Coordinates of C-alpha atoms and ligand atoms in Angstrom, one line a residue:
X1 CA 139.2 148.7 92.8
X2 CA 140.4 150.2 96.0
X3 CA 140.4 146.8 97.6
X4 CA 142.5 145.4 94.8
X5 CA 145.0 148.1 94.8
X6 CA 145.5 147.7 98.6
X7 CA 146.0 144.0 98.1
X8 CA 148.5 144.7 95.4
X9 CA 150.7 147.0 97.4
X10 CA 150.6 145.3 100.8
X11 CA 149.5 141.7 100.9
X12 CA 151.3 140.3 97.9
X13 CA 154.8 141.6 98.6
X14 CA 154.4 140.7 102.3
X15 CA 153.2 137.2 101.6
X16 CA 155.9 136.5 99.1
X17 CA 158.6 138.8 100.5
X18 CA 161.0 136.0 101.2
X19 CA 161.4 135.5 97.4
X20 CA 162.3 139.1 96.6
X21 CA 166.0 138.5 96.4
X22 CA 167.8 136.0 94.3
X23 CA 171.1 136.1 96.3
X24 CA 172.8 137.4 99.3
X25 CA 176.5 137.9 100.2
X26 CA 177.5 135.4 102.8
X27 CA 180.8 134.6 104.5
X28 CA 181.8 131.0 104.8
X29 CA 185.0 129.2 105.8
X30 CA 186.2 129.6 102.2
X31 CA 185.7 133.3 102.3
X32 CA 182.7 135.5 101.2
X33 CA 180.5 134.4 98.3
X34 CA 177.0 134.8 97.0
X35 CA 174.3 132.5 98.2
X36 CA 171.5 132.0 95.8
X37 CA 167.8 131.6 96.4
X38 CA 164.7 130.9 94.4
X39 CA 163.1 134.2 93.5
X40 CA 160.2 135.6 91.5
X41 CA 159.1 139.1 90.4
X42 CA 156.5 141.1 92.2
X43 CA 152.9 140.9 91.2
X44 CA 151.9 143.7 88.8
X45 CA 148.8 145.3 87.2
X46 CA 148.9 143.3 84.0
X47 CA 146.5 145.6 82.2
X48 CA 149.4 148.0 81.8
X49 CA 151.2 145.6 79.5
X50 CA 148.4 144.1 77.5
X51 CA 147.4 144.2 73.8
X52 CA 143.7 144.0 73.2
X53 CA 141.6 142.9 70.3
X54 CA 137.9 143.1 70.0
X55 CA 136.0 140.9 67.5
X56 CA 134.1 140.8 65.2
X57 CA 135.0 143.9 63.2
X58 CA 132.4 146.6 63.6
X59 CA 131.3 145.5 67.1
X60 CA 132.5 148.7 68.7
X61 CA 129.8 151.4 68.6
X62 CA 129.9 154.7 66.9
X63 CA 130.7 153.9 63.3
X64 CA 128.1 155.0 62.1
X65 CA 127.1 157.0 65.1
X66 CA 124.1 155.6 67.0
X67 CA 121.9 156.4 70.0
X68 CA 121.4 154.1 72.9
X69 CA 119.4 154.1 76.2
X70 CA 119.8 152.4 79.5
X71 CA 117.7 150.0 81.5
X72 CA 117.1 152.7 84.1
X73 CA 115.9 155.1 81.4
X74 CA 114.6 152.9 78.6
X75 CA 112.7 155.5 76.8
X76 CA 115.1 158.3 77.1
X77 CA 117.4 157.3 74.3
X78 CA 119.5 160.5 74.1
X79 CA 122.9 159.0 74.7
X80 CA 125.1 158.9 71.7
X81 CA 128.1 156.9 70.6
X82 CA 130.2 158.5 67.8
X83 CA 133.6 157.0 67.0
X84 CA 134.7 160.2 65.2
X85 CA 134.1 162.4 68.3
X86 CA 136.6 161.9 71.1
X87 CA 134.0 162.9 73.7
X88 CA 131.5 160.4 72.4
X89 CA 133.7 157.5 71.3
X90 CA 134.1 154.3 73.3
X91 CA 137.2 152.5 71.9
X92 CA 138.7 149.3 73.5
X93 CA 141.6 151.1 75.2
X94 CA 139.1 152.7 77.7
X95 CA 139.0 149.2 79.4
X96 CA 142.6 149.7 80.5
X97 CA 143.0 153.4 81.4
X98 CA 143.0 154.6 85.0
X99 CA 139.6 155.8 86.1
X100 CA 139.2 159.3 87.4
X101 CA 137.1 159.5 90.5
X102 CA 133.5 158.9 89.7
X103 CA 133.8 159.2 85.9
X104 CA 133.9 155.8 84.2
X105 CA 135.4 155.5 80.7
X106 CA 134.4 152.4 78.8
X107 CA 134.4 150.4 75.6
X108 CA 130.9 150.0 74.3
X109 CA 129.5 147.6 71.7
X110 CA 126.8 148.4 69.1
X111 CA 123.2 147.8 70.3
X112 CA 121.3 144.6 69.8
X113 CA 119.4 146.1 66.8
X114 CA 119.8 142.7 64.9
X115 CA 117.8 140.8 67.5
X116 CA 117.1 137.9 67.6
X117 CA 120.5 137.2 66.0
X118 CA 122.8 136.9 69.0
X119 CA 124.9 139.9 70.0
X120 CA 128.4 138.3 70.2
X121 CA 131.7 140.0 71.1
X122 CA 135.1 138.6 71.9
X123 CA 137.6 140.7 73.9
X124 CA 141.0 139.1 73.7
X125 CA 143.9 140.2 75.9
X126 CA 147.4 139.1 74.9
X127 CA 150.7 139.5 76.8
X128 CA 153.1 137.5 74.6
X129 CA 154.5 136.2 77.9
X130 CA 153.4 133.6 80.4
X131 CA 151.8 135.2 83.4
X132 CA 150.9 133.6 86.8
X133 CA 147.7 135.1 88.2
X134 CA 148.1 136.1 91.8
X135 CA 144.7 137.7 92.4
X136 CA 141.1 137.8 91.0
X137 CA 140.4 138.9 87.4
X138 CA 137.8 141.6 87.8
X139 CA 135.8 142.9 84.8
X140 CA 133.6 145.9 85.4
X141 CA 130.5 146.3 83.3
X142 CA 128.7 149.7 83.1
X143 CA 124.9 149.4 82.4
X144 CA 124.6 145.8 83.5
X145 CA 126.6 142.5 83.3
X146 CA 126.1 140.0 80.5
X147 CA 123.5 137.3 81.2
X148 CA 125.7 134.8 79.4
X149 CA 129.5 135.0 79.0
X150 CA 132.5 132.8 79.0
X151 CA 136.1 133.3 80.0
X152 CA 138.7 131.4 78.0
X153 CA 142.5 131.2 78.3
X154 CA 145.5 130.3 76.2
X155 CA 148.9 129.1 77.4
X156 CA 150.5 129.3 74.0
X157 CA 150.1 132.8 72.7
X158 CA 146.7 132.2 71.3
X159 CA 147.3 129.1 69.3
X160 CA 145.0 127.0 71.5
X161 CA 142.2 128.1 73.8
X162 CA 140.6 126.4 76.8
X163 CA 137.5 127.3 78.8
X164 CA 138.4 129.0 82.1
X165 CA 135.0 129.8 83.6
X166 CA 131.3 129.9 82.4
X167 CA 129.0 132.7 83.6
X168 CA 125.2 132.7 83.1
X169 CA 122.0 133.7 84.9
X170 CA 120.9 130.1 84.3
X171 CA 123.9 127.8 83.8
X172 CA 121.8 124.8 83.0
X173 CA 119.9 126.6 80.2
X174 CA 123.0 128.4 78.8
X175 CA 125.7 125.7 79.1
X176 CA 123.9 122.5 80.4
X177 CA 126.1 122.8 83.4
X178 CA 125.0 122.9 87.1
X179 CA 125.8 126.1 88.8
X180 CA 128.6 125.9 91.3
X181 CA 130.6 128.2 93.5
X182 CA 134.4 128.3 93.8
X183 CA 134.0 128.5 97.5
X184 CA 132.6 125.0 97.5
X185 CA 135.6 123.5 95.7
X186 CA 137.9 121.1 97.6
X187 CA 141.7 120.5 97.4
X188 CA 141.3 117.9 94.7
X189 CA 139.0 120.1 92.6
X190 CA 140.7 123.4 93.0
X191 CA 141.4 123.7 89.3
X192 CA 138.0 122.7 88.1
X193 CA 136.3 124.7 85.3
X194 CA 132.8 125.6 86.5
X195 CA 129.8 127.6 85.6
X196 CA 128.7 130.3 88.1
X197 CA 125.5 132.3 88.4
X198 CA 126.9 134.7 90.9
X199 CA 127.9 137.4 88.4
X200 CA 125.1 137.3 85.9
X201 CA 121.9 138.1 87.7
X202 CA 120.2 141.4 87.3
X203 CA 120.5 143.6 90.4
X204 CA 120.3 147.0 88.8
X205 CA 123.1 148.1 86.6
X206 CA 124.6 150.5 89.1
X207 CA 124.7 148.1 92.0
X208 CA 126.4 145.0 90.7
X209 CA 128.9 145.8 88.1
X210 CA 131.7 143.3 88.4
X211 CA 132.4 139.8 87.1
X212 CA 135.2 137.9 88.8
X213 CA 137.4 135.0 88.1
X214 CA 138.1 134.0 91.7
X215 CA 141.8 133.3 92.0
X216 CA 142.0 134.1 95.8
X217 CA 139.2 131.8 96.6
X218 CA 141.0 129.0 94.9
X219 CA 144.3 129.8 96.6
X220 CA 142.4 129.9 99.9
X221 CA 141.5 126.3 99.5
X222 CA 145.2 125.6 100.3
X223 CA 146.4 128.7 102.1
X224 CA 143.4 129.5 104.3
X225 CA 140.9 132.3 103.9
X226 CA 143.4 135.0 104.7
X227 CA 146.1 133.4 102.5
X228 CA 148.3 133.1 105.5
X229 CA 149.5 129.6 104.9
X230 CA 151.3 130.3 101.6
X231 CA 153.9 127.6 102.2
X232 CA 151.1 125.1 101.9
X233 CA 150.0 126.7 98.7
X234 CA 153.5 126.7 97.3
X235 CA 154.0 123.0 98.2
X236 CA 150.8 122.3 96.3
X237 CA 151.7 124.4 93.3
X238 CA 155.1 122.7 93.1
X239 CA 153.9 119.1 93.4
X240 CA 150.8 119.4 91.2
X241 CA 151.8 120.6 87.8
X242 CA 148.2 120.9 86.6
X243 CA 147.5 123.3 89.4
X244 CA 150.3 125.7 88.5
X245 CA 149.4 125.7 84.9
X246 CA 145.8 126.4 85.8
X247 CA 146.8 129.9 87.1
X248 CA 149.2 130.5 84.1
X249 CA 148.1 132.3 81.0
X250 CA 149.5 134.1 78.0
X251 CA 146.1 135.3 76.8
X252 CA 142.6 135.7 78.1
X253 CA 139.4 136.0 76.1
X254 CA 136.0 137.2 77.3
X255 CA 133.3 135.8 75.0
X256 CA 130.2 138.0 75.6
X257 CA 127.3 135.9 74.5
X258 CA 124.1 137.8 75.7
X259 CA 123.9 141.3 77.2
X260 CA 122.1 142.3 80.3
X261 CA 118.3 142.2 79.8
X262 CA 117.2 144.2 82.8
X263 CA 114.2 141.8 83.1
X264 CA 113.1 138.4 82.0
X265 CA 112.4 139.2 78.4
X266 CA 114.0 141.1 75.5
X267 CA 111.8 144.0 74.6
X268 CA 111.8 144.0 70.8
X269 CA 110.4 147.5 70.5
X270 CA 113.3 149.0 72.3
X271 CA 116.6 147.2 71.3
X272 CA 118.7 150.4 72.0
X273 CA 119.1 149.4 75.6
X274 CA 120.9 146.2 75.0
X275 CA 124.6 146.4 74.5
X276 CA 127.9 145.7 76.3
X277 CA 130.0 148.4 78.1
X278 CA 133.2 147.4 79.9
X279 CA 135.0 150.1 81.9
X280 CA 137.8 148.1 83.4
X281 CA 139.6 144.8 83.2
X282 CA 141.9 144.2 86.2
X283 CA 144.3 141.3 85.9
X284 CA 146.9 140.9 88.7
X285 CA 149.7 138.6 88.2
X286 CA 153.4 138.1 87.9
X287 CA 155.7 137.2 85.1
X288 CA 156.3 133.5 85.0
X289 CA 160.1 133.3 85.4
X290 CA 160.3 129.7 86.8
X291 CA 161.7 131.1 90.1
X292 CA 164.8 132.3 88.4
X293 CA 164.3 136.1 88.3
X294 CA 163.1 138.8 90.7
X295 CA 162.6 141.4 88.0
X296 CA 160.4 141.5 84.9
X297 CA 160.7 144.4 82.6
X298 CA 158.8 145.7 79.6
X299 CA 161.1 145.8 76.6
X300 CA 160.4 146.2 72.9
X301 CA 156.7 145.8 73.5
X302 CA 156.9 142.6 75.6
X303 CA 157.5 141.6 79.2
X304 CA 160.7 139.8 79.8
X305 CA 162.2 138.1 82.9
X306 CA 165.6 139.4 84.0
X307 CA 167.0 135.9 84.5
X308 CA 169.4 135.0 87.3
X309 CA 171.0 131.7 88.1
X310 CA 172.6 131.6 84.7
X311 CA 169.3 130.9 83.0
X312 CA 168.0 132.6 79.9
X313 CA 164.9 132.8 77.7
X314 CA 161.7 134.8 78.0
X315 CA 160.6 132.7 81.0
X316 CA 164.2 131.8 82.2
X317 CA 163.2 128.4 80.8
X318 CA 166.7 127.2 79.8
X319 CA 170.3 127.4 80.8
X320 CA 172.6 130.0 79.3
X321 CA 175.2 128.8 76.8
X322 CA 178.1 127.2 78.5
X323 CA 176.0 126.6 81.6
X324 CA 174.5 123.4 80.4
X325 CA 176.4 120.8 82.3
X326 CA 173.2 119.7 83.9
X327 CA 169.6 119.8 82.7
X328 CA 167.6 123.0 83.3
X329 CA 165.2 122.9 86.2
X330 CA 162.7 125.4 87.6
X331 CA 163.7 126.9 90.9
X332 CA 162.0 125.4 93.8
X333 CA 160.0 127.1 96.6
X334 CA 161.2 124.2 98.7
X335 CA 162.9 123.7 101.0
X336 CA 161.9 126.9 102.8
X337 CA 162.6 129.5 103.8
X338 CA 164.4 130.6 100.7
X339 CA 163.8 127.9 98.2
X340 CA 166.5 126.1 96.2
X341 CA 167.7 128.0 93.1
X342 CA 168.4 125.0 90.9
X343 CA 170.9 127.2 89.2
X344 CA 172.4 126.2 85.9
X345 CA 176.0 125.2 86.2
X346 CA 179.0 126.0 84.0
X347 CA 180.6 123.3 82.1
X348 CA 183.6 122.1 84.0
X349 CA 182.2 123.0 87.4
X350 CA 181.4 119.5 88.4
X351 CA 183.8 117.0 86.8
X352 CA 186.9 118.1 85.0
X353 CA 185.6 119.3 81.7
X354 CA 182.7 117.1 81.1
X355 CA 179.9 118.9 79.2
X356 CA 176.8 116.8 78.6
X357 CA 174.8 119.5 76.8
X358 CA 172.0 119.0 79.3
X359 CA 171.3 115.5 78.1
X360 CA 172.7 113.9 81.2
X361 CA 173.3 115.0 84.8
X362 CA 175.7 112.3 85.6
X363 CA 179.4 111.8 84.7
X364 CA 181.6 108.9 85.4
X365 CA 185.4 108.5 85.4
X366 CA 186.6 105.6 83.3
X367 CA 189.9 104.6 85.0
X368 CA 191.7 102.7 82.2
X369 CA 190.9 105.3 79.6
X370 CA 191.5 108.2 82.0
X371 CA 188.5 110.1 80.7
X372 CA 185.3 111.5 82.2
X373 CA 182.2 110.6 80.2
X374 CA 178.5 111.4 80.5
X375 CA 176.3 108.6 81.7
X376 CA 172.9 107.7 80.3
X377 CA 172.6 110.4 77.7
X378 CA 168.9 111.3 77.2
X379 CA 167.0 112.7 74.2
X380 CA 168.4 110.0 71.9
X381 CA 171.9 111.3 72.2
X382 CA 175.1 109.3 72.8
X383 CA 178.9 109.9 73.1
X384 CA 181.3 111.1 75.7
X385 CA 179.5 114.5 75.9
X386 CA 176.2 113.3 74.6
X387 CA 177.2 115.2 71.5
X388 CA 176.2 112.5 68.9
X389 CA 172.8 111.1 67.9
X390 CA 172.0 107.5 68.7
X391 CA 172.0 105.1 65.7
X392 CA 168.7 105.5 63.9
X393 CA 168.6 109.2 64.6
X394 CA 170.1 112.2 62.9
X395 CA 171.1 115.7 63.9
X396 CA 168.4 118.4 63.7
X397 CA 170.2 121.2 62.0
X398 CA 167.9 123.9 63.4
X399 CA 168.5 122.8 67.0
X400 CA 171.4 123.6 69.2
X401 CA 173.4 120.8 70.7
X402 CA 171.7 121.2 74.1
X403 CA 168.1 121.2 72.6
X404 CA 165.9 118.3 73.6
X405 CA 164.9 118.0 69.9
X406 CA 168.5 117.8 68.7
X407 CA 168.1 114.2 67.5
X408 CA 165.4 113.2 65.0
X409 CA 164.4 109.7 64.3
X410 CA 165.4 108.4 60.9
X411 CA 162.2 106.6 60.4
X412 CA 163.5 104.5 57.5
X413 CA 160.9 102.4 55.8
X414 CA 161.6 98.9 57.2
X415 CA 161.1 97.1 53.9
X416 CA 162.5 99.7 51.5
X417 CA 165.7 100.4 53.3
X418 CA 168.9 98.4 54.0
X419 CA 168.9 99.3 57.8
X420 CA 167.4 101.9 60.2
X421 CA 170.3 104.4 60.0
X422 CA 170.4 107.5 57.9
X423 CA 172.9 110.2 56.8
X424 CA 173.2 113.7 58.3
X425 CA 170.3 115.0 56.3
X426 CA 167.9 112.2 57.3
X427 CA 168.3 110.1 54.1
X428 CA 168.1 106.4 54.5
X429 CA 170.0 103.8 52.5
X430 CA 167.6 102.2 50.0
X431 CA 167.3 98.7 48.7
X432 CA 167.3 98.1 45.0
X433 CA 164.4 99.8 43.3
X434 CA 163.4 101.9 46.4
X435 CA 163.9 105.7 46.6
X436 CA 162.8 108.8 48.6
X437 CA 164.4 110.1 51.9
X438 CA 162.8 107.2 53.8
X439 CA 162.9 104.6 51.0
X440 CA 159.2 104.3 51.0
X441 CA 158.8 105.1 47.3
X442 CA 159.8 103.2 44.2
X443 CA 162.0 104.2 41.3
X444 CA 160.3 104.6 37.9
X445 CA 159.8 101.1 36.4
X446 CA 159.4 99.6 39.8
X447 CA 156.2 98.9 41.7
X448 CA 155.6 98.7 45.5
X449 CA 154.4 95.4 47.0
X450 CA 156.2 94.7 50.3
X451 CA 159.2 96.4 48.8
X452 CA 160.0 97.5 45.3
X453 CA 160.0 95.1 42.4
X454 CA 160.8 95.7 38.7
X455 CA 157.7 96.2 36.6
X456 CA 156.5 93.0 34.8
X457 CA 154.5 95.0 32.4
X458 CA 153.7 98.7 31.7
X459 CA 152.2 100.9 29.0
X460 CA 155.4 101.7 27.2
X461 CA 158.1 99.1 26.7
X462 CA 156.7 96.0 28.5
X463 CA 153.4 95.9 26.7
X464 CA 151.1 93.0 27.3
X465 CA 150.5 91.4 24.0
X466 CA 147.6 89.8 22.2
X467 CA 145.0 91.9 24.0
X468 CA 146.3 91.2 27.5
X469 CA 145.9 94.0 30.1
X470 CA 148.6 95.1 32.6
X471 CA 147.5 94.7 36.2
X472 CA 149.2 97.2 38.5
X473 CA 152.5 96.7 36.7
X474 CA 152.6 93.3 38.3
X475 CA 151.3 90.9 35.7
X476 CA 149.4 90.7 32.4
X477 CA 145.9 89.4 32.5
X478 CA 145.8 87.3 29.3
X479 CA 142.8 86.6 27.1
X480 CA 141.7 83.0 26.8
X481 CA 144.0 81.2 24.5
X482 CA 147.2 83.1 25.5
X483 CA 149.7 82.8 28.2
X484 CA 153.2 83.8 29.1
X485 CA 154.4 86.7 31.1
X486 CA 153.4 89.2 28.4
X487 CA 150.6 86.9 26.9
X488 CA 153.0 86.4 24.1
X489 CA 152.4 82.7 23.7
X490 CA 149.3 81.1 22.1
X491 CA 148.2 78.2 24.2
X492 CA 147.8 76.2 21.0
X493 CA 151.5 76.3 20.3
X494 CA 152.3 75.1 23.7
X495 CA 149.6 72.5 24.3
X496 CA 147.7 71.0 21.4
X497 CA 144.8 70.1 23.6
X498 CA 143.9 73.7 24.0
X499 CA 143.2 74.0 20.3
X500 CA 139.9 73.2 18.7
X501 CA 139.3 69.7 17.2
X502 CA 140.2 69.4 13.6
X503 CA 143.7 70.0 12.6
X504 CA 144.0 72.6 9.9
X505 CA 140.9 74.5 10.9
X506 CA 142.1 75.3 14.3
X507 CA 143.9 78.5 13.6
X508 CA 140.9 80.1 12.0
X509 CA 138.5 78.7 14.5
X510 CA 140.6 80.0 17.4
X511 CA 140.7 83.4 15.8
X512 CA 137.0 83.4 15.3
X513 CA 136.4 82.3 19.0
X514 CA 138.7 85.1 20.2
X515 CA 137.0 87.6 17.9
X516 CA 133.6 86.8 19.4
X517 CA 135.0 87.0 22.9
X518 CA 136.5 90.3 22.2
X519 CA 133.1 91.6 21.1
X520 CA 131.5 90.5 24.3
X521 CA 134.2 91.8 26.7
X522 CA 134.7 95.5 26.9
X523 CA 138.4 96.3 27.2
X524 CA 139.4 93.6 24.8
X525 CA 138.0 95.3 21.7
X526 CA 141.4 96.5 20.5
X527 CA 142.3 92.9 19.9
Ligands
NAG601 C1 135.2 134.3 69.7 O1 136.3 133.3 69.8 C2 135.9 132.0 69.7 C3 137.0 131.1 69.9 O2 137.6 131.3 71.2 C4 135.4 131.8 68.2 O3 134.9 130.4 68.1 C5 134.2 132.7 68.0 O4 133.8 132.6 66.6 C6 134.7 134.1 68.3 N1 133.5 135.0 68.1 C7 133.5 136.2 67.5 C8 132.3 137.0 67.5 O5 134.5 136.6 66.9
NAG602 C1 156.9 138.3 71.7 O1 158.0 138.2 72.5 C2 159.2 137.7 71.9 C3 160.3 137.6 72.9 O2 160.4 138.7 73.7 C4 159.6 138.7 70.8 O3 160.7 138.2 70.1 C5 158.4 138.8 69.8 O4 158.7 139.7 68.8 C6 157.2 139.2 70.5 N1 156.1 139.1 69.6 C7 155.2 140.0 69.4 C8 154.1 139.8 68.5 O5 155.2 141.1 70.1
NAG603 C1 176.6 132.1 87.1 O1 177.9 132.1 86.4 C2 178.7 133.1 87.0 C3 180.0 133.1 86.1 O2 180.6 131.8 86.1 C4 179.1 132.8 88.4 O3 179.9 133.7 89.0 C5 177.8 132.7 89.2 O4 178.0 132.3 90.5 C6 176.8 131.8 88.6 N1 175.5 131.9 89.2 C7 174.9 130.9 89.8 C8 173.6 131.1 90.5 O5 175.4 129.7 89.8
NAG604 C1 164.3 120.7 65.3 O1 164.5 121.6 66.4 C2 163.7 122.7 66.4 C3 164.2 123.6 67.5 O2 164.1 123.0 68.8 C4 162.3 122.2 66.7 O3 161.4 123.3 66.7 C5 161.9 121.2 65.6 O4 160.6 120.7 65.9 C6 162.9 120.1 65.5 N1 162.5 119.3 64.3 C7 162.1 118.0 64.4 C8 161.8 117.4 63.1 O5 162.0 117.5 65.5
NAG605 C1 172.4 112.2 52.3 O1 171.9 111.4 51.2 C2 171.2 112.1 50.2 C3 170.7 111.0 49.2 O2 171.7 110.1 48.9 C4 172.2 113.1 49.5 O3 171.5 113.8 48.5 C5 172.7 114.0 50.6 O4 173.7 114.9 50.0 C6 173.3 113.2 51.7 N1 173.7 114.1 52.8 C7 174.9 114.1 53.3 C8 175.2 115.2 54.3 O5 175.7 113.3 53.0
CA606 CA1 138.1 152.8 81.9

């Protein structure tokens, strides 16, 4: 821990010192003014701002109180965990307190009394803010490190999770992955997710207590072992988006999958020595402010960037209102030494009064109309200020004019609608018989078949007659001897050849024949 603290106070601010300020007062030929730089907040101890959740319910020891022992003293099971006694309780918050000299405070799980059912626990850390890791994540286990565990991360406040690193005493057995070391990674594989055996082997529970996620070793691939060549790292982070995202998290989750065994086998007769105990989780990082802030403050329970450069949002991820004449961009570390701010610009600062709501960063003067107009509006917008939606799109009422999602595609059904345009609420104009916002449904008494057509038959008004059945409202299937749209015509009346031989007898014979048919064919019995 000492090592980490030193790193925090000295190395990080020194290495990144040139980004401590966002602006300086300079004098130019036009008089004094502010000069703006890219900037970012200092790295912080992120455990001070975290919310923690431990799963499943009932995994924390002490409710009901229970005894446990240690691998060093497996038959002296006199230690007790009791949630109702502050001196004997081990709640999750003890993973984030400051340790007094020598005396570790820790969260502890129940013991593995349900063996062989696995002893599983999830520890989830949430910041409700994007954070860029600047140093190793260090998890300290009292009484031995897990023999199998996994680190996961989320970039979207816990909606989706991704593996970050696998840890096992035998990677092949636990995860079917070969064991690798971060130190062996190369520039092209610096963001590889791997399985390591370095932090899971048994070495006595007092000796090896920490499990690391090695951020520094990965940085060192670009910046050299002492992280001296930070420019090179920044260049890489800037050009390779995947790399930057790799070190960015909103949440972390430790999935503890098997506790320390203290040997090769689980001793079934003494399961009280198997459990998890975590005394500290150190996460060092800075708020992600897209190089538009040098301060990040804890307000109303969440970290927030104090945005400069006329940007706004939790991560300074967009331009302030009225500063949207060009698209938002993250600040840039480059060119050095101070980085370009890529500040948001006020409407009117570039070209007369041409606001393009961030959908274009180019304006052009049209001589004969004497107007300035936005060029090549993006995001399906159009118009002098990119303030309208292109044909075939409509305005998203829950989005502001400068939102990328401001125009929604009409998506009119090609067959059911007159054209691909829609009104302001997304309704398309339907052809006869079609209905629904997108014209992909039919009105009552119409059926869909490459468009809507009026019903030929139905079960109410347009009944098939003489025992015919209505097929999908499209046509009547007529029994032998009848035809016509609704089977209303007897074939005899139309074509005498259809009738049976002798004149006079034909009516009764036909009826007889039909009657027999009806008996044979189910469905026609109500003839
Ligand atoms: C831990 O989290 C993972 C998802 O990240 C989930 O699949 C698993 O069921 C959780 N385990 C427990 C014990 O809650
Ligand atoms: C997360 O942060 C946002 C922005 O600061 C805030 O509005 C929201 O209430 C926070 N959510 C939680 C669960 O703290
Ligand atoms: C932000 O807007 C203010 C007010 O127009 C202006 O004084 C300031 O220079 C702008 N900042 C940047 C970085 O452009
Ligand atoms: C409308 O805009 C909001 C805000 O940007 C966005 O969340 C939503 O997805 C948009 N709706 C559609 C249908 O694109
Ligand atoms: C769009 O069309 C639908 C259906 O014709 C109608 O209900 C709605 O009021 C129209 N919306 C506008 C803004 O005209
Ligand atoms: Ca502690």
